[in-house]
Tab-separated table of C-alpha atoms and ligand atoms in Angstrom:
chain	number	residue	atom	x	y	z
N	1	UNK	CA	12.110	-13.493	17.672
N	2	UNK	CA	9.449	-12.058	19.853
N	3	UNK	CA	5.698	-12.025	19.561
N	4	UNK	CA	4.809	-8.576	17.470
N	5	UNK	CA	2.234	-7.175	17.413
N	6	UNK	CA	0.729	-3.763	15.489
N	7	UNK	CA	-1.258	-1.707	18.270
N	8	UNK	CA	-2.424	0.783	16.339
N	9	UNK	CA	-3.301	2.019	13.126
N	10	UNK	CA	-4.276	5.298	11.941
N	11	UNK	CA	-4.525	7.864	8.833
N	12	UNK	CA	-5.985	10.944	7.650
N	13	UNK	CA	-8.284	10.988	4.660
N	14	UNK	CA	-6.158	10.497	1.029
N	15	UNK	CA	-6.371	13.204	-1.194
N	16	UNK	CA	-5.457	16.818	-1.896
N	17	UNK	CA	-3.924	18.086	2.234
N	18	UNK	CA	-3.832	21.338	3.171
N	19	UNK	CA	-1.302	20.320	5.833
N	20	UNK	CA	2.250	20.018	5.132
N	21	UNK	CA	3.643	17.026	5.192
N	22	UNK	CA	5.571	17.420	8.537
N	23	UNK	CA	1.822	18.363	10.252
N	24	UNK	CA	-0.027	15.574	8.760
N	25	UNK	CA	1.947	13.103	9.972
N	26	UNK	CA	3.061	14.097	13.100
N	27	UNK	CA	-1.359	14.638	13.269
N	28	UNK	CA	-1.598	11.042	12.875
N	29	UNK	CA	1.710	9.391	14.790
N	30	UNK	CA	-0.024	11.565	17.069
N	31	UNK	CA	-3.040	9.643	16.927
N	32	UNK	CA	-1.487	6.152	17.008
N	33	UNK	CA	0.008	7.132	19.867
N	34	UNK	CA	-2.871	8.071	21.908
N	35	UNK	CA	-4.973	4.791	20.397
N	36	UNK	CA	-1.741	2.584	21.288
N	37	UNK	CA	-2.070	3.546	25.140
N	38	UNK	CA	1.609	3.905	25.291
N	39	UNK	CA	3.444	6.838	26.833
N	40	UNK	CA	5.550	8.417	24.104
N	41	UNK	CA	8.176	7.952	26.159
N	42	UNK	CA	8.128	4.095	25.518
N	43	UNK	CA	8.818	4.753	21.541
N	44	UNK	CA	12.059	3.646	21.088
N	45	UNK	CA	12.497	4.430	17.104
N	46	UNK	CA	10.486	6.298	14.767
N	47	UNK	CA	10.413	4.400	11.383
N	48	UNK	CA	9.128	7.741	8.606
N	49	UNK	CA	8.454	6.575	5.280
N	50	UNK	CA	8.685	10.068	2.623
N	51	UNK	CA	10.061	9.693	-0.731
N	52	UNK	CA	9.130	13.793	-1.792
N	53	UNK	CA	9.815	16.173	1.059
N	54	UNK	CA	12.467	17.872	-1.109
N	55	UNK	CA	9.148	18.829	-3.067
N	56	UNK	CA	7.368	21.261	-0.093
N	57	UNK	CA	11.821	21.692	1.061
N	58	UNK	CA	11.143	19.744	4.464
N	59	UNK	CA	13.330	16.127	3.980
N	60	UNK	CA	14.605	14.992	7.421
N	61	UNK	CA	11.253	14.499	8.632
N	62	UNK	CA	12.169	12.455	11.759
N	63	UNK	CA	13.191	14.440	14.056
N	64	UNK	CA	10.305	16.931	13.056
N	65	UNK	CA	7.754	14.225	14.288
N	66	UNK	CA	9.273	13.562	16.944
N	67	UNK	CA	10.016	17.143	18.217
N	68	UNK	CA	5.810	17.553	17.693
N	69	UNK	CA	5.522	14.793	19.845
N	70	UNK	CA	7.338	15.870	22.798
N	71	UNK	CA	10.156	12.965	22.284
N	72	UNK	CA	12.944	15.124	20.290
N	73	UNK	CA	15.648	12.452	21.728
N	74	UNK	CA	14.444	9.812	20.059
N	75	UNK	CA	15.860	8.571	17.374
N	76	UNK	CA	14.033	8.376	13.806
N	77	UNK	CA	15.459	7.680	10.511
N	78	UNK	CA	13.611	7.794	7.024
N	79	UNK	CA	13.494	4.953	4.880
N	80	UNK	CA	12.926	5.192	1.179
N	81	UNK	CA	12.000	2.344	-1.035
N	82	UNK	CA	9.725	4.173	-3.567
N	83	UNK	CA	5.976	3.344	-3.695
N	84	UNK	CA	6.749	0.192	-0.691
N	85	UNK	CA	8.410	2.726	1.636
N	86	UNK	CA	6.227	3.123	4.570
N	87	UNK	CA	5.708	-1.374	4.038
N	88	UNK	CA	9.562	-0.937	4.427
N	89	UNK	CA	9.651	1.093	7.297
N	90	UNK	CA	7.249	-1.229	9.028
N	91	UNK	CA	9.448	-4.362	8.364
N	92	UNK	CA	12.057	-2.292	9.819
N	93	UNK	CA	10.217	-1.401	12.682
N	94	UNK	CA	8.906	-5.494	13.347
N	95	UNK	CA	12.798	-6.381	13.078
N	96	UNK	CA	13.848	-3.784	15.561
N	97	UNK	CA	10.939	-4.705	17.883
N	98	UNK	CA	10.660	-8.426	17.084
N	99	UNK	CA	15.371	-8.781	17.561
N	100	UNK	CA	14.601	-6.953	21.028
N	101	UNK	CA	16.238	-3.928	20.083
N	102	UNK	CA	13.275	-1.767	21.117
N	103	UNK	CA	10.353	-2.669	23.024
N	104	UNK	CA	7.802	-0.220	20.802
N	105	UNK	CA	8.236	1.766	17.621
N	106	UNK	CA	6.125	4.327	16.013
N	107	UNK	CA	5.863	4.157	11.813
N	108	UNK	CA	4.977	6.924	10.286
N	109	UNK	CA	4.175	7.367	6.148
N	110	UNK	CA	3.757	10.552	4.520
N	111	UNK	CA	3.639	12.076	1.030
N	112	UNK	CA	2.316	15.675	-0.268
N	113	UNK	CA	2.155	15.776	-3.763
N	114	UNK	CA	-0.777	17.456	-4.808
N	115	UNK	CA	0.909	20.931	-5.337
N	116	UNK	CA	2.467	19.680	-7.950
N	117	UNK	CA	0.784	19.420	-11.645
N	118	UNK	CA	0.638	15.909	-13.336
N	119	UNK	CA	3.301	16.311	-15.538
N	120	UNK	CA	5.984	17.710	-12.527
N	121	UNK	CA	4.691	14.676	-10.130
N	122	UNK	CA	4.934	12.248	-13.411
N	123	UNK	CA	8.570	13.432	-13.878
N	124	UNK	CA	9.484	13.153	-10.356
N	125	UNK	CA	7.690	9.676	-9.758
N	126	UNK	CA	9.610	8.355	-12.724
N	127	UNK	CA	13.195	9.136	-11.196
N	128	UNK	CA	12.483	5.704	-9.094
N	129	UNK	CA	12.974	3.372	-11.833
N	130	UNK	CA	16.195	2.837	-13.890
N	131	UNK	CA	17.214	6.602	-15.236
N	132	UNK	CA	19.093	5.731	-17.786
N	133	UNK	CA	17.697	2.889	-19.317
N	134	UNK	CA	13.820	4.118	-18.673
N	135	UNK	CA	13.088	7.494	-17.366
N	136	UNK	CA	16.370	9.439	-19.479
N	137	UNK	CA	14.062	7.384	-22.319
N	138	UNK	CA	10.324	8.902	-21.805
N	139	UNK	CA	9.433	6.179	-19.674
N	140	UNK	CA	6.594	6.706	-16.843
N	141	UNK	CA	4.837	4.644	-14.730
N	142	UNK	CA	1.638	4.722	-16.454
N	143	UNK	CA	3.968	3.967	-19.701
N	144	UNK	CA	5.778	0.918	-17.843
N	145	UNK	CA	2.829	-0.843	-16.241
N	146	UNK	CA	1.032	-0.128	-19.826
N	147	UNK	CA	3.859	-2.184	-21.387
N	148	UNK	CA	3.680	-5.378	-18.549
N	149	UNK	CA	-0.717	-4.841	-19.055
N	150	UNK	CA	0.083	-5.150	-23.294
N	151	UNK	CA	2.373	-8.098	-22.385
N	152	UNK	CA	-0.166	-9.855	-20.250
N	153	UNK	CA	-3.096	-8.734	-23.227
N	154	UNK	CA	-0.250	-10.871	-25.790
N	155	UNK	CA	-0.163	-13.522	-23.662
N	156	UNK	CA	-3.697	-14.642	-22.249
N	157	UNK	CA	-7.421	-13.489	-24.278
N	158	UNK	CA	-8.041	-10.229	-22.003
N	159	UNK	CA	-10.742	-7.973	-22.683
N	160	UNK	CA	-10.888	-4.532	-21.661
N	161	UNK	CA	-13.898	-5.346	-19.232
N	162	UNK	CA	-11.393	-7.600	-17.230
N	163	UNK	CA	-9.315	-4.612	-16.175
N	164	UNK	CA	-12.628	-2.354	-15.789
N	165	UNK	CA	-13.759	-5.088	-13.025
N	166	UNK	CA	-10.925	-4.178	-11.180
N	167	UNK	CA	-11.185	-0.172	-11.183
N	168	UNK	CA	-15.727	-0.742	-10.450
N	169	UNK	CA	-15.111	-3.016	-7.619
N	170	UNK	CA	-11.939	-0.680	-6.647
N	171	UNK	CA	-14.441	2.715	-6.687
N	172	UNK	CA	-17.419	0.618	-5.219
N	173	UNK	CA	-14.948	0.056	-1.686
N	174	UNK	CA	-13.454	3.477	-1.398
N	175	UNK	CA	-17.036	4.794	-1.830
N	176	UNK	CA	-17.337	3.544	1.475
N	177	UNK	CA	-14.257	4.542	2.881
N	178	UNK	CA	-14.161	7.809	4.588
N	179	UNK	CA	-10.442	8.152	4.373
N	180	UNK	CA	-10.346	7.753	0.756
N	181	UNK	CA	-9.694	9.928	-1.754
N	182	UNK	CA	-12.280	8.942	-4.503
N	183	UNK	CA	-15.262	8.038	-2.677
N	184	UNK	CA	-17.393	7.283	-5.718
N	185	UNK	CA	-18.610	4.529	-7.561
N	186	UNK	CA	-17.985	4.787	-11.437
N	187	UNK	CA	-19.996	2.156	-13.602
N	188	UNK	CA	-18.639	-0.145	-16.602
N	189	UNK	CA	-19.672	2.863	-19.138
N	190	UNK	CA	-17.589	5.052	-17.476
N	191	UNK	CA	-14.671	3.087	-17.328
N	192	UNK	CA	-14.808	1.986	-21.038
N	193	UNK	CA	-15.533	5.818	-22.103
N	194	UNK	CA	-12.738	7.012	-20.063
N	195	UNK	CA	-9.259	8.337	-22.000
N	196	UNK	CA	-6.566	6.456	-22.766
N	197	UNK	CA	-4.113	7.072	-20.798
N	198	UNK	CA	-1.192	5.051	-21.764
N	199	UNK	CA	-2.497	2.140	-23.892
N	200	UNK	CA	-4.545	-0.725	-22.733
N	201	UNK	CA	-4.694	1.706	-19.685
N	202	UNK	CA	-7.436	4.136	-19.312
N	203	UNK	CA	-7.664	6.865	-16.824
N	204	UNK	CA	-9.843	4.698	-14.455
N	205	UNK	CA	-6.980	1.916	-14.564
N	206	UNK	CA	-4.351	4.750	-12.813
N	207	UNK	CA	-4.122	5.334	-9.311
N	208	UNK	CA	-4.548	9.067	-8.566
N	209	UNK	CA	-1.767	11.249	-7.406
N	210	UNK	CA	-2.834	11.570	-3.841
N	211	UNK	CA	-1.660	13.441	-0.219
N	212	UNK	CA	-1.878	11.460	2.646
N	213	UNK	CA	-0.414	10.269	6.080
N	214	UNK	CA	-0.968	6.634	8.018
N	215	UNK	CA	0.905	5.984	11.431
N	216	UNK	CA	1.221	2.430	12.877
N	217	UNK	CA	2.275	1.587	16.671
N	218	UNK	CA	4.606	-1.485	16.687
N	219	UNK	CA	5.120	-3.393	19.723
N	220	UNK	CA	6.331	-6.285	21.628
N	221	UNK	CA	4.051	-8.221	23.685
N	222	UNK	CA	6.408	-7.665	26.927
N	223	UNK	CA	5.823	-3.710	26.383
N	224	UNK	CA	2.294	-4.225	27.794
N	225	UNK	CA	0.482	-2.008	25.877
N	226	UNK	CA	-2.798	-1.450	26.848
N	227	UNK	CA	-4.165	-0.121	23.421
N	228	UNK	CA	-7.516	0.975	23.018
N	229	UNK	CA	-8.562	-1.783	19.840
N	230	UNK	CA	-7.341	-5.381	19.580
N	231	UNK	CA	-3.830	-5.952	18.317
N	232	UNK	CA	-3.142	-7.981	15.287
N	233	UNK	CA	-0.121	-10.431	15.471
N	234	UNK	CA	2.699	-9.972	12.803
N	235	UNK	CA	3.099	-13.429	11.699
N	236	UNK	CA	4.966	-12.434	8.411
N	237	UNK	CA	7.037	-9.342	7.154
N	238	UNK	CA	8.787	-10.265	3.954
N	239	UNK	CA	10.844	-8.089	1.960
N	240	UNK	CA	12.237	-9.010	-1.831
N	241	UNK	CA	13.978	-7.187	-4.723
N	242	UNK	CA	14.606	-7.500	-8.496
N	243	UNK	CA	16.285	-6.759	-11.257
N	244	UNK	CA	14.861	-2.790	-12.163
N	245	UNK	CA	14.690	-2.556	-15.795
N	246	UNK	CA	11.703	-4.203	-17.438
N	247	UNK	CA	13.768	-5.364	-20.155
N	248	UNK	CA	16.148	-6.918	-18.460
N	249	UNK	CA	13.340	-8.668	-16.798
N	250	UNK	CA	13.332	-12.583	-18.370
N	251	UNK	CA	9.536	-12.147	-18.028
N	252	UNK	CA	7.213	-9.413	-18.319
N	253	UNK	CA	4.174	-11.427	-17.022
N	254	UNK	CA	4.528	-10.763	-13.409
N	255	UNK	CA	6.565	-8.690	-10.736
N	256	UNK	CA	9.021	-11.598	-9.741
N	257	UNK	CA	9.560	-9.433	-6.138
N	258	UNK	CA	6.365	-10.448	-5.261
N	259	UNK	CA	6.870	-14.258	-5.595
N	260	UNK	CA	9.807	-14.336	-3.443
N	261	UNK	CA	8.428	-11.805	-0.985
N	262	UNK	CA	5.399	-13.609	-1.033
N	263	UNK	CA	7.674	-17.495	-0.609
N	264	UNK	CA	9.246	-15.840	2.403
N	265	UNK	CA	6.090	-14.418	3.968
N	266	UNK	CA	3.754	-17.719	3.682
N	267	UNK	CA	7.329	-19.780	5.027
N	268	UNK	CA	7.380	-17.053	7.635
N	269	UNK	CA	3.672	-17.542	9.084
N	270	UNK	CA	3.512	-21.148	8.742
N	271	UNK	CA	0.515	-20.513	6.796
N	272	UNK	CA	-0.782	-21.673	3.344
N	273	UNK	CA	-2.719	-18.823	0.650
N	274	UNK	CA	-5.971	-20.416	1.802
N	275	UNK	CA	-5.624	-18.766	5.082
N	276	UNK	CA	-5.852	-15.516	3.902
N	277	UNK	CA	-9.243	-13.760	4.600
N	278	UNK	CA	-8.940	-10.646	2.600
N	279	UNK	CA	-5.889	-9.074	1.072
N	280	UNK	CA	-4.805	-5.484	0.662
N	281	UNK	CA	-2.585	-5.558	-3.009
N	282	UNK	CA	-0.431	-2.619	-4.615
N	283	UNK	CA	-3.241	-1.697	-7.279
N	284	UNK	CA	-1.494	1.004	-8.687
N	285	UNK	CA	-2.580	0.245	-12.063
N	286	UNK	CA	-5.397	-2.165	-12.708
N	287	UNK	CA	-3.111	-4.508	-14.371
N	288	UNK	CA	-0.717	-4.698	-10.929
N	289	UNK	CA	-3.680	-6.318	-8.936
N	290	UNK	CA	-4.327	-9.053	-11.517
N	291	UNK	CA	-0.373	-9.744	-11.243
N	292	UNK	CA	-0.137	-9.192	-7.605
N	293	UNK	CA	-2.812	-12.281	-7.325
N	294	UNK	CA	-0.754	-14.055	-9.181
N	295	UNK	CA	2.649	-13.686	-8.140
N	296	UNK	CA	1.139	-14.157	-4.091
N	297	UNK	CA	-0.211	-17.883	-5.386
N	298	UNK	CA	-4.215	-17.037	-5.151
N	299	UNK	CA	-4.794	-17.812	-8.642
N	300	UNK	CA	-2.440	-19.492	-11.569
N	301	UNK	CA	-0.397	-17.556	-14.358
N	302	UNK	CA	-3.409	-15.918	-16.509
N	303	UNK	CA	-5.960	-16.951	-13.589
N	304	UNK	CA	-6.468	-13.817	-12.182
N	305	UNK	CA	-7.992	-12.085	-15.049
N	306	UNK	CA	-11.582	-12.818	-14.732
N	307	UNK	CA	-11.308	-13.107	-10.503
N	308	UNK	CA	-12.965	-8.952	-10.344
N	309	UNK	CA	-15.376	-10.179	-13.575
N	310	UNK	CA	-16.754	-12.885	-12.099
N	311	UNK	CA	-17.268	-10.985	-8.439
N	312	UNK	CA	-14.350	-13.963	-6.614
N	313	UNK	CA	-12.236	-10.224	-5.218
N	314	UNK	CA	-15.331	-8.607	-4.378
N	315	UNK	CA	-15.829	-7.360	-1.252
N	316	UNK	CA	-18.384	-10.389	-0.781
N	317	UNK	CA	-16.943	-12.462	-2.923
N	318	UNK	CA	-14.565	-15.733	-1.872
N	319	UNK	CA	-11.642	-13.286	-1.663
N	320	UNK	CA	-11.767	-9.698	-1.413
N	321	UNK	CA	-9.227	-7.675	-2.704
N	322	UNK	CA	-9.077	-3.654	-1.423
N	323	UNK	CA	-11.991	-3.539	0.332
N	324	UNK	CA	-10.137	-0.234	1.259
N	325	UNK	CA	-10.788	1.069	-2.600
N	326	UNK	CA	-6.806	0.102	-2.969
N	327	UNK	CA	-4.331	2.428	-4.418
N	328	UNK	CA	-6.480	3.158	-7.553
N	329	UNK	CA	-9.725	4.796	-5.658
N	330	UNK	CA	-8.367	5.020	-2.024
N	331	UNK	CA	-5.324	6.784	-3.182
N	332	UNK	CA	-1.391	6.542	-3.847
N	333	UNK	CA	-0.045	9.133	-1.552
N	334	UNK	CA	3.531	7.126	-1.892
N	335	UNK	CA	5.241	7.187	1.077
N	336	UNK	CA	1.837	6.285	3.297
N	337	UNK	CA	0.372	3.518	0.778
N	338	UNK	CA	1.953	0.586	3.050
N	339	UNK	CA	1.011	1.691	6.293
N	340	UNK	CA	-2.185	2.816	4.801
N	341	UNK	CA	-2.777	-0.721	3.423
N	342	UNK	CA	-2.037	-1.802	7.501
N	343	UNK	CA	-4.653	0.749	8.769
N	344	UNK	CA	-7.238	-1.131	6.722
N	345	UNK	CA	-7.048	-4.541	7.943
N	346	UNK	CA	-6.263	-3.193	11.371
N	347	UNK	CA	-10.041	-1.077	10.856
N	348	UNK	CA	-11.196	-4.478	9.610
N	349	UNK	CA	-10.103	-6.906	12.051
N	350	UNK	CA	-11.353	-4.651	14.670
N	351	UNK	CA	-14.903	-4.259	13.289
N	352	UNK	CA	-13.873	-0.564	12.479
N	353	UNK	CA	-14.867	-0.482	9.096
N	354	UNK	CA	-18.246	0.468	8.599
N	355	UNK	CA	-20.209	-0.896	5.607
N	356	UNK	CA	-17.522	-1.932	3.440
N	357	UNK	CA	-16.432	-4.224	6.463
N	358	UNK	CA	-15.345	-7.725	5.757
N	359	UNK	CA	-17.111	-10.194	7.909
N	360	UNK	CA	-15.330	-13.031	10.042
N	361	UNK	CA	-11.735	-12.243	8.976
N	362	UNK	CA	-8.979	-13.758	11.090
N	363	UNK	CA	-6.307	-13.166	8.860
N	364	UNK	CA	-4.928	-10.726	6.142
N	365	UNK	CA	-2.447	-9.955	3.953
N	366	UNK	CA	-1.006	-6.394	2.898
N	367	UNK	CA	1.305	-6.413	-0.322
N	368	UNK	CA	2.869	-3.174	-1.412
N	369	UNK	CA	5.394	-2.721	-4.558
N	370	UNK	CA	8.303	-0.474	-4.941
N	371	UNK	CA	7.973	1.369	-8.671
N	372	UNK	CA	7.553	-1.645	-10.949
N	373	UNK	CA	8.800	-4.270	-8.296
N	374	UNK	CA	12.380	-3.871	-7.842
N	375	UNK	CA	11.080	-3.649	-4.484
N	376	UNK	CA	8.051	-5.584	-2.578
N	377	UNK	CA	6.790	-6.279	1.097
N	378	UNK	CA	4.676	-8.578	2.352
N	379	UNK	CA	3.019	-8.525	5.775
N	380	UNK	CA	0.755	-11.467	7.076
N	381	UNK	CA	-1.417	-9.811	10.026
N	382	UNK	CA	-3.832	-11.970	12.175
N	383	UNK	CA	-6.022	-11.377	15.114
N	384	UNK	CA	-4.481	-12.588	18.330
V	1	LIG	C1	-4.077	9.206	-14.747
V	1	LIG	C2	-3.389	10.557	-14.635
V	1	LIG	C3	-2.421	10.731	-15.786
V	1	LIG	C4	-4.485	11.635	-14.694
V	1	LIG	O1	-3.857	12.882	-14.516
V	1	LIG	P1	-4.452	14.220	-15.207
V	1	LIG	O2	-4.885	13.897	-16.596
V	1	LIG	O3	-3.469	15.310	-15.005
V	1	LIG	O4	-5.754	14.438	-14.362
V	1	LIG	P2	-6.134	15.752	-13.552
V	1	LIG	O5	-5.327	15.814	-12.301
V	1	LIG	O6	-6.122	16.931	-14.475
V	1	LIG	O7	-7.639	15.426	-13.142
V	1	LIG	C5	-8.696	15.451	-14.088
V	1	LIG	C6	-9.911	14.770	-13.458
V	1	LIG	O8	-9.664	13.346	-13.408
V	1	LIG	C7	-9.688	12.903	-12.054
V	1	LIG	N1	-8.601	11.947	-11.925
V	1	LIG	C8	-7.279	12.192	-11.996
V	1	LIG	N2	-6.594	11.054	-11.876
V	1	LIG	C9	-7.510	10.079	-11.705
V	1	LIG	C10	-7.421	8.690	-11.516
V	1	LIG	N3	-6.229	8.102	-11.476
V	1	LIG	N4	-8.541	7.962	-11.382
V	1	LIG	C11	-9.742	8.576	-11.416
V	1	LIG	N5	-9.892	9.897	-11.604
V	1	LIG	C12	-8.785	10.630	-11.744
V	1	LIG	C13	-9.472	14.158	-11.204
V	1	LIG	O9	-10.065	14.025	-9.947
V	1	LIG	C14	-10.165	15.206	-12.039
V	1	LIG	O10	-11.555	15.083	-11.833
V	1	LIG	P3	-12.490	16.412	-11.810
V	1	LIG	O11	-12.357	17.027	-13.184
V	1	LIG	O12	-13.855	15.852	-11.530
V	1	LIG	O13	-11.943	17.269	-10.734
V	1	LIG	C15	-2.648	10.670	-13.259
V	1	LIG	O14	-3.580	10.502	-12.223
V	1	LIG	C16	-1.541	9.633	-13.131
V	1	LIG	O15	-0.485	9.749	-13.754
V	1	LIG	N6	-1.727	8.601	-12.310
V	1	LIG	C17	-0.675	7.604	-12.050
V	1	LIG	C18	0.207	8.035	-10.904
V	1	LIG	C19	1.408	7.144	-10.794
V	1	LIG	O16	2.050	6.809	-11.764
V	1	LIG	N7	1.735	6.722	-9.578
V	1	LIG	C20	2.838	5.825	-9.345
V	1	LIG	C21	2.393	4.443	-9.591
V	1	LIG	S1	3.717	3.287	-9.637
């Protein structure tokens, strides 16, 4: 495999768009572009990442992008793996690029949702997990990750301040964060007096429905790209999958795509969870970044419960966790989550991240689910 490296990182700001999808992201890829110093020309795949286009009637995105661009030959092709699909179009992209296939490739997520109400967006969300033995039930996301938070609730003495740690320190990031959608704190009170939403979870425990586009530049050291920040090095991009159903699951304490993603990924990079700086974890519940630290092998079964509590994820803490503001404050705009979680430790590693910056970081990881883990990338990114 060759050295790969990401050469640039960009998104809009999360949130409601009045763009379509199809101008928002070719906006950014158009970005990337210009930051990875590249000539169009030299793309040799566009990777898109959209699970909703039917939504705004614009699917086939690709070739959209790529006609904006000025590079209508190229080819692109859309990959869909739910909430992980823009993670999964970068692990396509690194494979591509890394096998020698093509020398650089652009990756592009996108999602509009916002012109949708709640309940429409709910209903369409839920078609990605298992339709008849979930959704055709009643079952939603908030509803499913409610049921793995009441499981973990059963299981170890959890108080409702352990999840609220998660969604302060979550709000406290993005308030810093100019490309995220909530950028404001919310205190302990305002957690506890929010509604339920689906029980244990409260509104403040949700991820928001969100809008948004990130683009990535991938490329291989012999492309000599003279980009205008410092490259990170992919030394891991790990891909798992699982059994769908949660009750088919033999345990509901934990997403077990993660720990495999997360076996291959630290086998991958040589490396051990102790070299990890910061991480970037799919938070779209309060409950999933307590798991997601976890599964990844940062703290025991049951460990992770007290980490936000105690200030260890903070971002000056011993580990931070989303210094971004993670899905639940910087937004879940679905198909740009991954790459979004890839703009933020690119920002971060190149001293691009203002106040909410984490200092001396060598080394990151970015771990983004699919639904309630039937899908799961993990990328290990370092500074060259
Ligand atoms: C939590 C949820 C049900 C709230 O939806 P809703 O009740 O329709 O909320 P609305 O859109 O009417 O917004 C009401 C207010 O709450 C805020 N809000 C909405 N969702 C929020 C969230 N997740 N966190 C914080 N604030 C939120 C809105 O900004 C709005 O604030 P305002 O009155 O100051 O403008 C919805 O955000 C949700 O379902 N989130 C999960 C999405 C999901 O499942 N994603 C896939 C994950 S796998």
């Amino acid at each position: 495999m060759r050295e790969t490296w990401v050469v640039a990182a960009t998104s809009n700001r999360f949130g409601r768009s009045t763009e379509s999808a199809r101008e928002s992201a070719t906006r950014v890829a158009r970005e990337a572009i210009e930051q990875s110093g590249l000539d169009p020309k030299a793309i040799g795949q566009t990777f898109v990442a959209n699970c909703l286009g039917f939504a705004e009637h614009q699917a086939h995105v690709g070739p959209l992008i790529n006609n904006g661009l000025g590079i209508p030959d190229v080819p692109s092709v859309t990959v869909e793996s739910a909430c992980s699909s823009s993670s999964a179009a970068l692990h396509e992209a690194f494979v591509h690029v890394a096998g020698g296939f093509v020398d650089a490739a652009l990756v592009v997520g996108v999602e509009r949702v916002m012109q949708m109400d709640s309940l429409k967006a709910t209903s369409y969300f839920a078609d990605a997990a298992d339709y008849p033995f979930e959704t055709r039930n009643g079952a939603t996301f908030p509803g499913l990750y409610a049921t793995l938070a009441a499981a973990y609730a059963a299981k170890y003495p959890t108080r409702p301040e352990m999840f609220g740690a998660v969604a302060v320190k979550n709000h406290a990031n993005a308030a810093r964060n100019p490309h995220a959608h909530f950028q404001k704190e919310i205190s302990m009170e305002t957690y506890l007096s929010s509604p339920m939403i689906a029980s244990p979870l409260r509104l403040y425990d949700c991820c928001p429905f969100s809008d948004g586009a990130a683009a990535l530049v991938i490329a291989a050291k012999e492309a000599s790209p003279r980009p205008r920040h410092e490259p990170l090095v992919v030394r891991a991009s790990a891909r798992a999958g699982a059994v769908t159903a949660l009750q088919d699951r033999p345990t509901l304490l934990g997403l077990p795509s993660t720990r495999v993603a997360a076996e291959k990924a630290f086998r991958q990079a040589r490396l051990e969870p102790r070299a990890i700086d910061f991480l970037e974890v799919h938070d779209c519940f309060t409950i999933a970044e307590m798991l997601a630290l976890e599964d990844l092998g940062f703290f025991p079964p049951g460990g992770a419960k007290d980490a936000a509590l105690e200030g260890v994820t903070q971002r000056d803490g011993k580990l931070p966790v989303n210094p971004s503001g993670g899905l639940k404050a910087k937004g879940h705009p679905v198909g740009a989550t991954g790459a979004g979680q890839v703009v933020e430790i690119f920002e971060q590693m190149n001293g691009l991240a203002g106040t909410r910056g984490v200092p001396h970081a060598e080394t990151a990881l970015a771990h983004n689910v699919g639904a309630t883990g039937g899908s799961c990338s993990v990328h290990i990114l370092s500074r060259r």
